[in-house]
Short mmCIF file of C-alpha atoms in Angstrom, two decimals:
data_model
loop_
_atom_site.label_atom_id
_atom_site.label_comp_id
_atom_site.label_asym_id
_atom_site.label_seq_id
_atom_site.Cartn_x
_atom_site.Cartn_y
_atom_site.Cartn_z
CA UNK A 96 0.11 -0.39 0.06
CA UNK A 97 1.13 3.94 -0.50
CA UNK A 98 1.79 5.90 2.32
CA UNK A 99 -0.93 7.95 3.29
CA UNK A 100 -0.89 11.67 1.21
CA UNK A 101 -0.33 14.48 3.62
CA UNK A 102 -3.20 17.94 3.94
CA UNK A 103 -0.66 19.78 2.06
CA UNK A 104 -0.89 17.05 -1.46
CA UNK A 105 -4.18 16.82 -0.82
CA UNK A 106 -4.44 20.26 -1.16
CA UNK A 107 -1.68 20.35 -4.00
CA UNK A 108 -3.78 17.69 -6.09
CA UNK A 109 -7.13 19.70 -5.50
CA UNK A 110 -5.70 23.19 -6.70
CA UNK A 111 -3.71 21.18 -9.38
CA UNK A 112 -7.24 20.12 -10.89
CA UNK A 113 -8.99 23.49 -9.96
CA UNK A 114 -6.25 24.52 -12.35
CA UNK A 115 -7.77 26.01 -15.14
CA UNK A 116 -11.45 25.37 -13.60
CA UNK A 117 -13.47 22.28 -12.00
CA UNK A 118 -16.43 21.24 -10.86
CA UNK A 119 -16.64 19.16 -7.61
CA UNK A 120 -17.12 15.41 -9.85
CA UNK A 121 -13.70 15.91 -11.49
CA UNK A 122 -11.70 17.57 -8.60
CA UNK A 123 -12.95 14.15 -6.16
CA UNK A 124 -11.72 11.57 -9.35
CA UNK A 125 -8.71 14.29 -9.60
CA UNK A 126 -6.75 14.47 -6.30
CA UNK A 127 -8.60 10.35 -6.70
CA UNK A 128 -10.12 11.91 -3.02
CA UNK A 129 -13.92 11.06 -1.46
CA UNK A 130 -17.18 14.03 -1.54
CA UNK A 131 -17.19 14.78 1.76
CA UNK A 132 -13.45 14.83 2.23
CA UNK A 133 -14.16 17.50 -1.27
CA UNK A 134 -16.07 19.31 0.61
CA UNK A 135 -13.84 20.47 3.60
CA UNK A 136 -10.63 21.04 1.75
CA UNK A 137 -12.71 22.91 -0.82
CA UNK A 138 -14.46 24.89 2.28
CA UNK A 139 -10.45 25.42 4.05
CA UNK A 140 -8.77 26.34 0.46
CA UNK A 141 -11.46 28.43 -0.30
CA UNK A 142 -11.28 30.03 3.03
CA UNK A 143 -7.23 31.58 2.91
CA UNK A 144 -8.06 32.55 -0.86
CA UNK A 145 -6.38 29.24 -2.45
CA UNK A 146 -9.47 28.25 -4.70
CA UNK A 147 -12.27 30.76 -5.62
CA UNK A 148 -16.31 29.47 -6.36
CA UNK A 149 -17.54 30.64 -9.64
CA UNK A 150 -20.87 30.22 -11.29
CA UNK A 151 -21.55 28.17 -15.47
CA UNK A 152 -25.01 27.92 -16.59
CA UNK A 153 -26.08 26.89 -12.84
CA UNK A 154 -22.82 25.08 -11.99
CA UNK A 155 -20.35 25.41 -9.59
CA UNK A 156 -16.67 25.87 -10.43
CA UNK A 157 -13.93 25.80 -8.59
CA UNK A 158 -10.75 27.55 -9.79
CA UNK A 159 -7.43 28.93 -8.30
CA UNK A 160 -6.52 31.75 -7.27
CA UNK A 161 -2.94 32.92 -8.21
CA UNK A 162 -2.24 32.41 -4.66
CA UNK A 163 -3.37 28.96 -5.43
CA UNK A 164 -0.76 28.84 -7.64
CA UNK A 165 2.10 30.44 -5.65
CA UNK A 166 1.80 27.28 -3.19
CA UNK A 167 2.20 25.11 -5.29
CA UNK A 168 4.82 26.78 -7.49
CA UNK A 169 6.46 26.89 -3.78
CA UNK A 170 5.24 23.53 -2.55
CA UNK A 171 7.21 21.78 -4.93
CA UNK A 172 10.92 23.44 -5.03
CA UNK A 173 10.82 22.62 -1.15
CA UNK A 174 9.83 18.56 -2.03
CA UNK A 175 12.76 19.57 -4.94
CA UNK A 176 14.71 20.54 -1.73
CA UNK A 177 13.75 17.27 0.14
CA UNK A 178 14.98 14.83 -2.15
#
């Protein structure tokens, strides 16, 4: 079995999936998490301004903000340093 992912690894997975906008289903499958987890993480990321919620044709679309893209970039840099 694989190692359990950290909160930050899940944050990055969600932020990558929502880079060009994604609905909840796409986030769940793209980040490989369940709907309940997705709701909790998305709520946190929205609260911290890493994600923004918009509506397209009545559907909720989550998109990564500039702050979220910066987080993904910095997390990647830290991973390289830790290797």
